PDB file of C-alpha atoms in Angstrom:
ATOM      1  CA  LYS A   1      25.633-114.310 176.936  1.00 92.00           C
ATOM      2  CA  ILE A   2      22.610-114.501 179.213  1.00 96.00           C
ATOM      3  CA  ARG A   3      21.169-117.996 179.537  1.00 96.00           C
ATOM      4  CA  TRP A   4      18.335-119.449 181.590  1.00 97.00           C
ATOM      5  CA  SER A   5      15.904-122.358 181.704  1.00 97.00           C
ATOM      6  CA  HIS A   6      12.219-121.852 180.929  1.00 96.00           C
ATOM      7  CA  ALA A   7       9.422-124.364 181.608  1.00 95.00           C
ATOM      8  CA  VAL A   8       6.168-124.577 179.642  1.00 93.00           C
ATOM      9  CA  GLY A   9       4.071-127.287 181.233  1.00 89.00           C
ATOM     10  CA  LYS A  10       6.282-130.382 181.317  1.00 91.00           C
ATOM     11  CA  SER A  11       8.541-129.121 178.521  1.00 93.00           C
ATOM     12  CA  ARG A  12      11.766-127.266 179.232  1.00 95.00           C
ATOM     13  CA  PHE A  13      13.512-124.711 177.056  1.00 97.00           C
ATOM     14  CA  GLN A  14      16.935-123.144 177.251  1.00 97.00           C
ATOM     15  CA  LEU A  15      16.815-119.475 176.267  1.00 98.00           C
ATOM     16  CA  GLU A  16      20.033-117.623 175.477  1.00 98.00           C
ATOM     17  CA  LEU A  17      20.629-113.984 174.611  1.00 98.00           C
ATOM     18  CA  PHE A  18      23.890-113.625 172.730  1.00 97.00           C
ATOM     19  CA  ASP A  19      25.951-111.482 170.352  1.00 97.00           C
ATOM     20  CA  ASP A  20      25.693-112.778 166.792  1.00 97.00           C
ATOM     21  CA  PRO A  21      29.091-112.087 165.134  1.00 95.00           C
ATOM     22  CA  SER A  22      27.399-111.734 161.744  1.00 95.00           C
ATOM     23  CA  ASP A  23      25.058-109.024 163.069  1.00 94.00           C
ATOM     24  CA  PRO A  24      26.425-105.453 162.836  1.00 95.00           C
ATOM     25  CA  ILE A  25      24.849-104.515 166.183  1.00 92.00           C
ATOM     26  CA  ARG A  26      27.517-104.462 168.896  1.00 93.00           C
ATOM     27  CA  GLY A  27      26.400-106.342 171.986  1.00 96.00           C
ATOM     28  CA  LEU A  28      23.465-108.679 172.523  1.00 97.00           C
ATOM     29  CA  ASP A  29      21.320-108.868 169.401  1.00 97.00           C
ATOM     30  CA  SER A  30      19.807-112.378 169.221  1.00 98.00           C
ATOM     31  CA  LEU A  31      17.772-114.944 171.149  1.00 98.00           C
ATOM     32  CA  ALA A  32      18.530-118.649 170.809  1.00 98.00           C
ATOM     33  CA  ILE A  33      15.830-121.166 171.747  1.00 98.00           C
ATOM     34  CA  LEU A  34      17.067-124.676 172.534  1.00 97.00           C
ATOM     35  CA  SER A  35      14.640-127.576 172.927  1.00 95.00           C
ATOM     36  CA  ASN A  36      15.064-131.318 172.318  1.00 90.00           C
ATOM     37  CA  GLY A  37      18.287-130.833 170.373  1.00 91.00           C
ATOM     38  CA  ARG A  38      16.777-128.136 168.168  1.00 94.00           C
ATOM     39  CA  ARG A  39      18.260-124.628 168.137  1.00 97.00           C
ATOM     40  CA  GLU A  40      16.515-121.644 166.626  1.00 98.00           C
ATOM     41  CA  VAL A  41      17.634-118.021 166.568  1.00 98.00           C
ATOM     42  CA  ILE A  42      15.226-115.078 166.440  1.00 98.00           C
ATOM     43  CA  LYS A  43      15.973-111.361 166.306  1.00 97.00           C
ATOM     44  CA  PRO A  44      14.350-108.432 168.134  1.00 97.00           C
ATOM     45  CA  GLN A  45      11.767-106.667 166.042  1.00 97.00           C
ATOM     46  CA  GLU A  46       9.013-104.249 166.888  1.00 96.00           C
ATOM     47  CA  ALA A  47       5.418-105.102 166.024  1.00 96.00           C
ATOM     48  CA  SER A  48       4.548-105.021 162.345  1.00 92.00           C
ATOM     49  CA  GLU A  49       2.051-106.421 159.871  1.00 93.00           C
ATOM     50  CA  SER A  50       4.473-109.255 159.166  1.00 92.00           C
ATOM     51  CA  LEU A  51       4.441-112.334 161.403  1.00 96.00           C
ATOM     52  CA  SER A  52       7.963-113.307 160.369  1.00 96.00           C
ATOM     53  CA  ALA A  53       9.554-112.403 163.715  1.00 97.00           C
ATOM     54  CA  TRP A  54       7.839-115.277 165.557  1.00 98.00           C
ATOM     55  CA  SER A  55       9.661-118.513 166.284  1.00 98.00           C
ATOM     56  CA  LYS A  56       8.629-121.756 164.653  1.00 96.00           C
ATOM     57  CA  PRO A  57       6.013-123.797 166.570  1.00 96.00           C
ATOM     58  CA  TYR A  58       7.137-125.872 169.537  1.00 96.00           C
ATOM     59  CA  PHE A  59       5.025-128.900 170.402  1.00 94.00           C
ATOM     60  CA  LEU A  60       5.004-129.568 174.136  1.00 93.00           C
ATOM     61  CA  GLU A  61       6.079-132.924 175.482  1.00 85.00           C
ATOM     62  CA  GLY A  62       4.195-135.107 177.965  1.00 83.00           C
ATOM     63  CA  GLU A  63       0.922-133.174 177.986  1.00 86.00           C
ATOM     64  CA  GLU A  64      -2.567-134.721 178.109  1.00 87.00           C
ATOM     65  CA  ALA A  65      -3.428-133.254 174.717  1.00 89.00           C
ATOM     66  CA  PRO A  66      -1.397-131.943 171.758  1.00 91.00           C
ATOM     67  CA  ALA A  67      -0.312-128.372 172.502  1.00 93.00           C
ATOM     68  CA  VAL A  68       1.944-125.864 170.789  1.00 95.00           C
ATOM     69  CA  THR A  69       3.608-122.583 171.690  1.00 96.00           C
ATOM     70  CA  TYR A  70       5.736-119.872 170.023  1.00 97.00           C
ATOM     71  CA  PHE A  71       8.272-117.259 171.126  1.00 98.00           C
ATOM     72  CA  ARG A  72       8.644-113.605 170.130  1.00 98.00           C
ATOM     73  CA  LEU A  73      11.452-111.143 170.926  1.00 98.00           C
ATOM     74  CA  PHE A  74      10.063-107.595 170.820  1.00 98.00           C
ATOM     75  CA  SER A  75      13.119-105.753 172.134  1.00 97.00           C
ATOM     76  CA  LEU A  76      16.659-106.366 173.398  1.00 98.00           C
ATOM     77  CA  ALA A  77      19.127-103.820 174.778  1.00 97.00           C
ATOM     78  CA  PRO A  78      22.688-104.526 173.540  1.00 97.00           C
ATOM     79  CA  ASP A  79      23.982-104.480 177.134  1.00 96.00           C
ATOM     80  CA  GLY A  80      21.295-106.921 178.301  1.00 95.00           C
ATOM     81  CA  SER A  81      19.815-104.395 180.730  1.00 96.00           C
ATOM     82  CA  SER A  82      16.342-104.927 179.283  1.00 96.00           C
ATOM     83  CA  TYR A  83      14.579-107.317 176.946  1.00 97.00           C
ATOM     84  CA  GLU A  84      10.984-108.201 176.156  1.00 97.00           C
ATOM     85  CA  ILE A  85      10.294-111.834 175.264  1.00 97.00           C
ATOM     86  CA  TYR A  86       6.732-113.034 174.766  1.00 97.00           C
ATOM     87  CA  GLN A  87       5.768-116.700 174.918  1.00 97.00           C
ATOM     88  CA  ARG A  88       2.431-117.373 173.239  1.00 96.00           C
ATOM     89  CA  ALA A  89      -0.231-119.148 175.272  1.00 93.00           C
ATOM     90  CA  ALA A  90       0.088-122.934 175.013  1.00 90.00           C
ATOM     91  CA  ASN A  91      -3.427-124.364 174.797  1.00 85.00           C
ATOM     92  CA  GLY A  92      -3.927-128.073 174.204  1.00 87.00           C
ATOM     93  CA  ILE A  93      -6.665-129.386 171.921  1.00 89.00           C
ATOM     94  CA  LYS A  94      -8.684-132.454 172.872  1.00 88.00           C
ATOM     95  CA  GLY A  95     -11.264-134.275 170.788  1.00 88.00           C
ATOM     96  CA  THR A  96     -12.868-137.588 169.943  1.00 91.00           C
ATOM     97  CA  GLU A  97     -10.457-138.215 167.087  1.00 91.00           C
ATOM     98  CA  SER A  98      -7.082-139.915 167.459  1.00 92.00           C
ATOM     99  CA  THR A  99      -4.105-138.025 168.845  1.00 91.00           C
ATOM    100  CA  ALA A 100      -2.467-138.247 165.420  1.00 93.00           C
ATOM    101  CA  THR A 101      -5.489-136.635 163.747  1.00 94.00           C
ATOM    102  CA  ILE A 102      -5.680-133.841 166.330  1.00 93.00           C
ATOM    103  CA  THR A 103      -1.924-133.241 166.100  1.00 93.00           C
ATOM    104  CA  GLY A 104      -2.198-132.995 162.326  1.00 94.00           C
ATOM    105  CA  TYR A 105      -5.011-130.479 162.657  1.00 94.00           C
ATOM    106  CA  LEU A 106      -3.037-128.452 165.201  1.00 94.00           C
ATOM    107  CA  GLN A 107      -0.027-128.424 162.862  1.00 94.00           C
ATOM    108  CA  GLY A 108      -2.183-127.174 160.005  1.00 95.00           C
ATOM    109  CA  TYR A 109      -4.083-124.725 162.210  1.00 95.00           C
ATOM    110  CA  GLY A 110      -1.123-123.238 164.065  1.00 95.00           C
ATOM    111  CA  GLY A 111      -2.519-122.937 167.556  1.00 93.00           C
ATOM    112  CA  PHE A 112      -5.558-122.152 169.656  1.00 92.00           C
ATOM    113  CA  HIS A 113      -6.363-118.569 170.687  1.00 94.00           C
ATOM    114  CA  ASP A 114      -4.011-116.405 172.699  1.00 96.00           C
ATOM    115  CA  ASP A 115      -6.179-113.491 173.845  1.00 96.00           C
ATOM    116  CA  PRO A 116      -3.687-110.687 174.623  1.00 97.00           C
ATOM    117  CA  PHE A 117      -6.004-108.073 176.109  1.00 98.00           C
ATOM    118  CA  GLN A 118      -5.761-108.932 179.814  1.00 96.00           C
ATOM    119  CA  ALA A 119      -1.973-109.021 179.539  1.00 97.00           C
ATOM    120  CA  TYR A 120      -2.156-105.704 177.690  1.00 98.00           C
ATOM    121  CA  GLU A 121      -4.134-104.118 180.527  1.00 96.00           C
ATOM    122  CA  ARG A 122      -1.492-105.351 183.011  1.00 96.00           C
ATOM    123  CA  GLY A 123       1.220-103.602 180.985  1.00 96.00           C
ATOM    124  CA  VAL A 124       2.861-106.765 179.610  1.00 96.00           C
ATOM    125  CA  PHE A 125       3.277-105.131 176.184  1.00 97.00           C
ATOM    126  CA  GLY A 126       4.289-101.729 177.568  1.00 97.00           C
ATOM    127  CA  LYS A 127       2.261 -98.742 178.740  1.00 97.00           C
ATOM    128  CA  PRO A 128      -1.220 -98.616 177.153  1.00 98.00           C
ATOM    129  CA  LEU A 129      -2.347 -95.354 175.582  1.00 98.00           C
ATOM    130  CA  PHE A 130      -4.732 -94.779 178.497  1.00 94.00           C
ATOM    131  CA  LYS A 131      -1.677 -94.764 180.783  1.00 95.00           C
ATOM    132  CA  GLU A 132       0.248 -92.309 178.605  1.00 95.00           C
ATOM    133  CA  GLY A 133       1.807 -94.957 176.362  1.00 97.00           C
ATOM    134  CA  ASP A 134       3.044 -94.209 172.865  1.00 97.00           C
ATOM    135  CA  GLY A 135       1.037 -96.846 170.974  1.00 97.00           C
ATOM    136  CA  THR A 136       3.710 -99.565 171.115  1.00 98.00           C
ATOM    137  CA  ALA A 137       1.567-101.785 173.356  1.00 98.00           C
ATOM    138  CA  GLU A 138      -1.431-101.473 171.049  1.00 98.00           C
ATOM    139  CA  LYS A 139       0.657-102.362 167.981  1.00 98.00           C
ATOM    140  CA  ARG A 140       1.906-105.486 169.741  1.00 98.00           C
ATOM    141  CA  VAL A 141      -1.640-106.487 170.655  1.00 98.00           C
ATOM    142  CA  LEU A 142      -2.702-106.106 167.024  1.00 98.00           C
ATOM    143  CA  GLU A 143       0.114-108.407 165.949  1.00 98.00           C
ATOM    144  CA  LEU A 144      -1.315-111.145 168.176  1.00 98.00           C
ATOM    145  CA  VAL A 145      -4.809-110.509 166.805  1.00 98.00           C
ATOM    146  CA  ARG A 146      -3.370-110.721 163.270  1.00 98.00           C
ATOM    147  CA  GLN A 147      -1.665-114.004 164.138  1.00 97.00           C
ATOM    148  CA  ASP A 148      -4.905-115.366 165.598  1.00 97.00           C
ATOM    149  CA  CYS A 149      -6.845-114.518 162.436  1.00 97.00           C
ATOM    150  CA  LYS A 150      -4.126-116.108 160.301  1.00 97.00           C
ATOM    151  CA  PHE A 151      -4.381-119.299 162.370  1.00 97.00           C
ATOM    152  CA  LEU A 152      -8.173-119.291 161.953  1.00 97.00           C
ATOM    153  CA  MET A 153      -7.751-119.113 158.172  1.00 97.00           C
ATOM    154  CA  ASN A 154      -5.194-121.930 158.289  1.00 97.00           C
ATOM    155  CA  GLY A 155      -7.482-124.054 160.458  1.00 96.00           C
ATOM    156  CA  PHE A 156     -10.419-123.481 158.132  1.00 96.00           C
ATOM    157  CA  ASP A 157      -8.366-124.453 155.090  1.00 97.00           C
ATOM    158  CA  TYR A 158      -7.007-127.571 156.802  1.00 96.00           C
ATOM    159  CA  ALA A 159     -10.472-128.698 157.908  1.00 94.00           C
ATOM    160  CA  GLN A 160     -11.935-128.124 154.449  1.00 94.00           C
ATOM    161  CA  ALA A 161      -9.141-130.074 152.760  1.00 95.00           C
ATOM    162  CA  ASN A 162      -8.865-132.988 155.194  1.00 95.00           C
ATOM    163  CA  PHE A 163     -12.234-133.474 156.885  1.00 91.00           C
ATOM    164  CA  LYS A 164     -14.858-132.237 154.386  1.00 87.00           C
ATOM    165  CA  PRO A 165     -17.112-131.240 157.311  1.00 91.00           C
ATOM    166  CA  ASP A 166     -20.896-130.884 157.179  1.00 93.00           C
ATOM    167  CA  LEU A 167     -20.660-128.302 159.971  1.00 94.00           C
ATOM    168  CA  LEU A 168     -17.609-126.214 160.848  1.00 93.00           C
ATOM    169  CA  MET A 169     -17.674-123.872 163.842  1.00 92.00           C
ATOM    170  CA  HIS A 170     -15.025-121.215 164.404  1.00 89.00           C
ATOM    171  CA  TYR A 171     -14.785-118.708 167.227  1.00 91.00           C
ATOM    172  CA  THR A 172     -12.724-115.638 168.029  1.00 92.00           C
ATOM    173  CA  PRO A 173     -12.539-113.807 171.377  1.00 94.00           C
ATOM    174  CA  MET A 174     -10.740-110.781 169.945  1.00 96.00           C
ATOM    175  CA  SER A 175     -13.544-108.300 169.152  1.00 95.00           C
ATOM    176  CA  ASP A 176     -15.201-109.077 172.489  1.00 96.00           C
ATOM    177  CA  SER A 177     -11.991-108.562 174.463  1.00 97.00           C
ATOM    178  CA  ALA A 178     -11.081-105.426 172.509  1.00 98.00           C
ATOM    179  CA  GLY A 179     -14.521-103.993 173.226  1.00 96.00           C
ATOM    180  CA  HIS A 180     -14.372-104.739 176.936  1.00 95.00           C
ATOM    181  CA  THR A 181     -10.931-103.129 177.034  1.00 96.00           C
ATOM    182  CA  TRP A 182     -11.418-100.021 174.868  1.00 96.00           C
ATOM    183  CA  VAL A 183     -15.093 -99.088 174.461  1.00 96.00           C
ATOM    184  CA  GLY A 184     -15.154 -97.383 177.871  1.00 93.00           C
ATOM    185  CA  ALA A 185     -12.647 -94.892 176.463  1.00 94.00           C
ATOM    186  CA  LEU A 186     -14.273 -94.698 173.019  1.00 96.00           C
ATOM    187  CA  ASP A 187     -17.922 -94.144 173.952  1.00 95.00           C
ATOM    188  CA  PRO A 188     -18.600 -90.348 173.852  1.00 95.00           C
ATOM    189  CA  ASN A 189     -21.769 -90.738 175.937  1.00 92.00           C
ATOM    190  CA  ILE A 190     -20.082 -91.503 179.246  1.00 91.00           C
ATOM    191  CA  SER A 191     -18.867 -88.899 181.714  1.00 89.00           C
ATOM    192  CA  GLY A 192     -15.229 -87.919 181.586  1.00 90.00           C
ATOM    193  CA  HIS A 193     -14.882 -88.841 177.907  1.00 94.00           C
ATOM    194  CA  ASP A 194     -11.481 -87.844 176.510  1.00 96.00           C
ATOM    195  CA  PRO A 195     -11.817 -87.257 172.747  1.00 97.00           C
ATOM    196  CA  ASN A 196      -8.036 -87.069 172.283  1.00 97.00           C
ATOM    197  CA  LEU A 197      -7.525 -90.502 173.834  1.00 97.00           C
ATOM    198  CA  ALA A 198     -10.462 -91.903 171.848  1.00 97.00           C
ATOM    199  CA  ALA A 199      -8.962 -90.594 168.602  1.00 98.00           C
ATOM    200  CA  LYS A 200      -5.707 -92.410 169.362  1.00 98.00           C
ATOM    201  CA  LEU A 201      -7.409 -95.689 170.340  1.00 98.00           C
ATOM    202  CA  TRP A 202     -10.041 -95.830 167.590  1.00 98.00           C
ATOM    203  CA  PRO A 203      -7.713 -96.944 164.740  1.00 98.00           C
ATOM    204  CA  PHE A 204      -6.549 -99.925 166.823  1.00 98.00           C
ATOM    205  CA  TYR A 205     -10.123-100.951 167.656  1.00 98.00           C
ATOM    206  CA  ALA A 206     -11.130-100.611 164.007  1.00 98.00           C
ATOM    207  CA  GLU A 207      -8.150-102.710 162.926  1.00 98.00           C
ATOM    208  CA  VAL A 208      -9.313-105.612 165.136  1.00 98.00           C
ATOM    209  CA  PHE A 209     -12.553-105.710 163.137  1.00 96.00           C
ATOM    210  CA  ARG A 210     -10.784-105.248 159.813  1.00 98.00           C
ATOM    211  CA  LEU A 211      -8.594-108.265 160.552  1.00 98.00           C
ATOM    212  CA  GLN A 212     -11.598-110.364 161.538  1.00 96.00           C
ATOM    213  CA  ASP A 213     -13.453-109.193 158.451  1.00 96.00           C
ATOM    214  CA  GLU A 214     -10.483-110.399 156.418  1.00 97.00           C
ATOM    215  CA  TRP A 215     -10.837-113.827 158.047  1.00 97.00           C
ATOM    216  CA  LEU A 216     -14.579-113.865 157.285  1.00 96.00           C
ATOM    217  CA  GLY A 217     -13.851-112.851 153.691  1.00 96.00           C
ATOM    218  CA  HIS A 218     -11.404-115.745 153.434  1.00 97.00           C
ATOM    219  CA  VAL A 219     -14.128-118.153 154.556  1.00 96.00           C
ATOM    220  CA  LEU A 220     -16.658-116.702 152.099  1.00 96.00           C
ATOM    221  CA  SER A 221     -14.176-116.993 149.241  1.00 95.00           C
ATOM    222  CA  LYS A 222     -13.579-120.692 149.923  1.00 94.00           C
ATOM    223  CA  VAL A 223     -17.113-122.045 150.322  1.00 93.00           C
ATOM    224  CA  GLY A 224     -19.502-123.022 147.556  1.00 87.00           C
ATOM    225  CA  PRO A 225     -22.957-121.617 146.713  1.00 90.00           C
ATOM    226  CA  ASP A 226     -24.684-124.358 148.714  1.00 91.00           C
ATOM    227  CA  THR A 227     -22.938-123.439 151.954  1.00 94.00           C
ATOM    228  CA  ILE A 228     -24.685-121.406 154.649  1.00 96.00           C
ATOM    229  CA  VAL A 229     -22.356-119.049 156.533  1.00 96.00           C
ATOM    230  CA  SER A 230     -23.890-117.830 159.796  1.00 96.00           C
ATOM    231  CA  LEU A 231     -22.154-115.051 161.741  1.00 94.00           C
ATOM    232  CA  THR A 232     -23.303-114.676 165.362  1.00 94.00           C
ATOM    233  CA  SER A 233     -22.373-112.716 168.474  1.00 91.00           C
ATOM    234  CA  ASP A 234     -23.454-113.034 172.101  1.00 88.00           C
ATOM    235  CA  HIS A 235     -23.863-109.302 172.882  1.00 93.00           C
ATOM    236  CA  GLY A 236     -23.177-105.740 171.795  1.00 91.00           C
ATOM    237  CA  MET A 237     -21.027-103.194 173.574  1.00 91.00           C
ATOM    238  CA  ALA A 238     -21.471 -99.856 175.330  1.00 91.00           C
ATOM    239  CA  GLY A 239     -19.111 -97.794 177.426  1.00 91.00           C
ATOM    240  CA  ALA A 240     -19.135 -97.931 181.218  1.00 85.00           C
ATOM    241  CA  ASN A 241     -16.907 -96.238 183.756  1.00 79.00           C
ATOM    242  CA  LYS A 242     -18.754 -96.857 187.013  1.00 81.00           C
ATOM    243  CA  TYR A 243     -19.357 -99.896 189.204  1.00 86.00           C
ATOM    244  CA  VAL A 244     -22.767-100.738 190.678  1.00 92.00           C
ATOM    245  CA  HIS A 245     -22.479-102.436 194.082  1.00 95.00           C
ATOM    246  CA  VAL A 246     -25.656-104.513 193.956  1.00 97.00           C
ATOM    247  CA  ASN A 247     -25.265-106.008 197.433  1.00 97.00           C
ATOM    248  CA  LYS A 248     -25.211-102.494 198.926  1.00 97.00           C
ATOM    249  CA  LEU A 249     -28.471-101.697 197.132  1.00 97.00           C
ATOM    250  CA  LEU A 250     -30.020-104.936 198.397  1.00 98.00           C
ATOM    251  CA  GLU A 251     -28.803-104.197 201.915  1.00 98.00           C
ATOM    252  CA  ASP A 252     -30.307-100.692 201.794  1.00 97.00           C
ATOM    253  CA  ALA A 253     -33.600-102.243 200.668  1.00 98.00           C
ATOM    254  CA  GLY A 254     -33.586-104.689 203.609  1.00 97.00           C
ATOM    255  CA  LEU A 255     -33.208-107.757 201.397  1.00 98.00           C
ATOM    256  CA  LEU A 256     -29.634-108.535 202.447  1.00 98.00           C
ATOM    257  CA  VAL A 257     -28.567-108.837 206.090  1.00 98.00           C
ATOM    258  CA  ARG A 258     -25.012-108.826 207.416  1.00 97.00           C
ATOM    259  CA  THR A 259     -23.888-110.367 210.700  1.00 97.00           C
ATOM    260  CA  GLN A 260     -20.514-109.155 211.945  1.00 96.00           C
ATOM    261  CA  GLY A 261     -19.764-107.761 208.508  1.00 94.00           C
ATOM    262  CA  ARG A 262     -20.533-110.963 206.582  1.00 95.00           C
ATOM    263  CA  ILE A 263     -23.594-111.748 204.491  1.00 96.00           C
ATOM    264  CA  ASP A 264     -25.973-113.791 206.654  1.00 97.00           C
ATOM    265  CA  LEU A 265     -27.555-116.421 204.404  1.00 96.00           C
ATOM    266  CA  THR A 266     -30.124-117.398 207.073  1.00 96.00           C
ATOM    267  CA  LYS A 267     -31.580-113.871 207.160  1.00 97.00           C
ATOM    268  CA  SER A 268     -31.030-112.591 203.601  1.00 98.00           C
ATOM    269  CA  LYS A 269     -33.642-112.843 200.871  1.00 98.00           C
ATOM    270  CA  ALA A 270     -31.336-111.928 197.981  1.00 97.00           C
ATOM    271  CA  PHE A 271     -27.636-111.349 197.370  1.00 96.00           C
ATOM    272  CA  VAL A 272     -25.017-111.410 194.646  1.00 94.00           C
ATOM    273  CA  PRO A 273     -22.418-114.157 195.331  1.00 90.00           C
TER     274      PRO A 273
END
């Protein structure tokens, strides 16, 4: 067994990797999650279209607002030499309604967004394709996007059934984050474009939109003919692979002055903070 304590905010969890005698795999093959007298066992499973490998929701104790998190075991070596456990972001939800009402909504919804793309770029899910990965990291990212869209559908259904709202606003960060992460490699108009890499990445980028389109279709199928559905975005996307150092340009133009290497606010006319 390998056992350790894990804190999420003010809540504490005991995590234990162990050998399940009923599992034919010899060696470590299971993760037990212990919290507040509750014990749950999950198995390692690579990313798939199913969300069945996630733990049940865990509500966090002693926080300012109701918050929930989940656990996921992507891989586990039988000798314990390596394992990949992901704990979903635990975001609390505040509002003007009572704590009981917000908790009920959070239970029906499933959880606020967990945007995986920054973690993906840091290699949390394995090597990305643009660092000679094999696509495993991208498949894991898509599973989190799929989970997010599922939660959005659940939240919409819960709000429709329990609140009968005049106005319901939903938001997703996923297409924006996917674009910021991948469009630089997908855009054929930028220098150094690698068509082989783009061909490998494109299906993952397209799947992000397909999943969000599925969520939008769910909304459209549930509303009546008198409902207005408005879909908005804050910007488009184009590839970029160069940085523009604006302060250097301003300095060259005589609008920014440095004293001993630092921007001198008393002498500068313009600068980027």
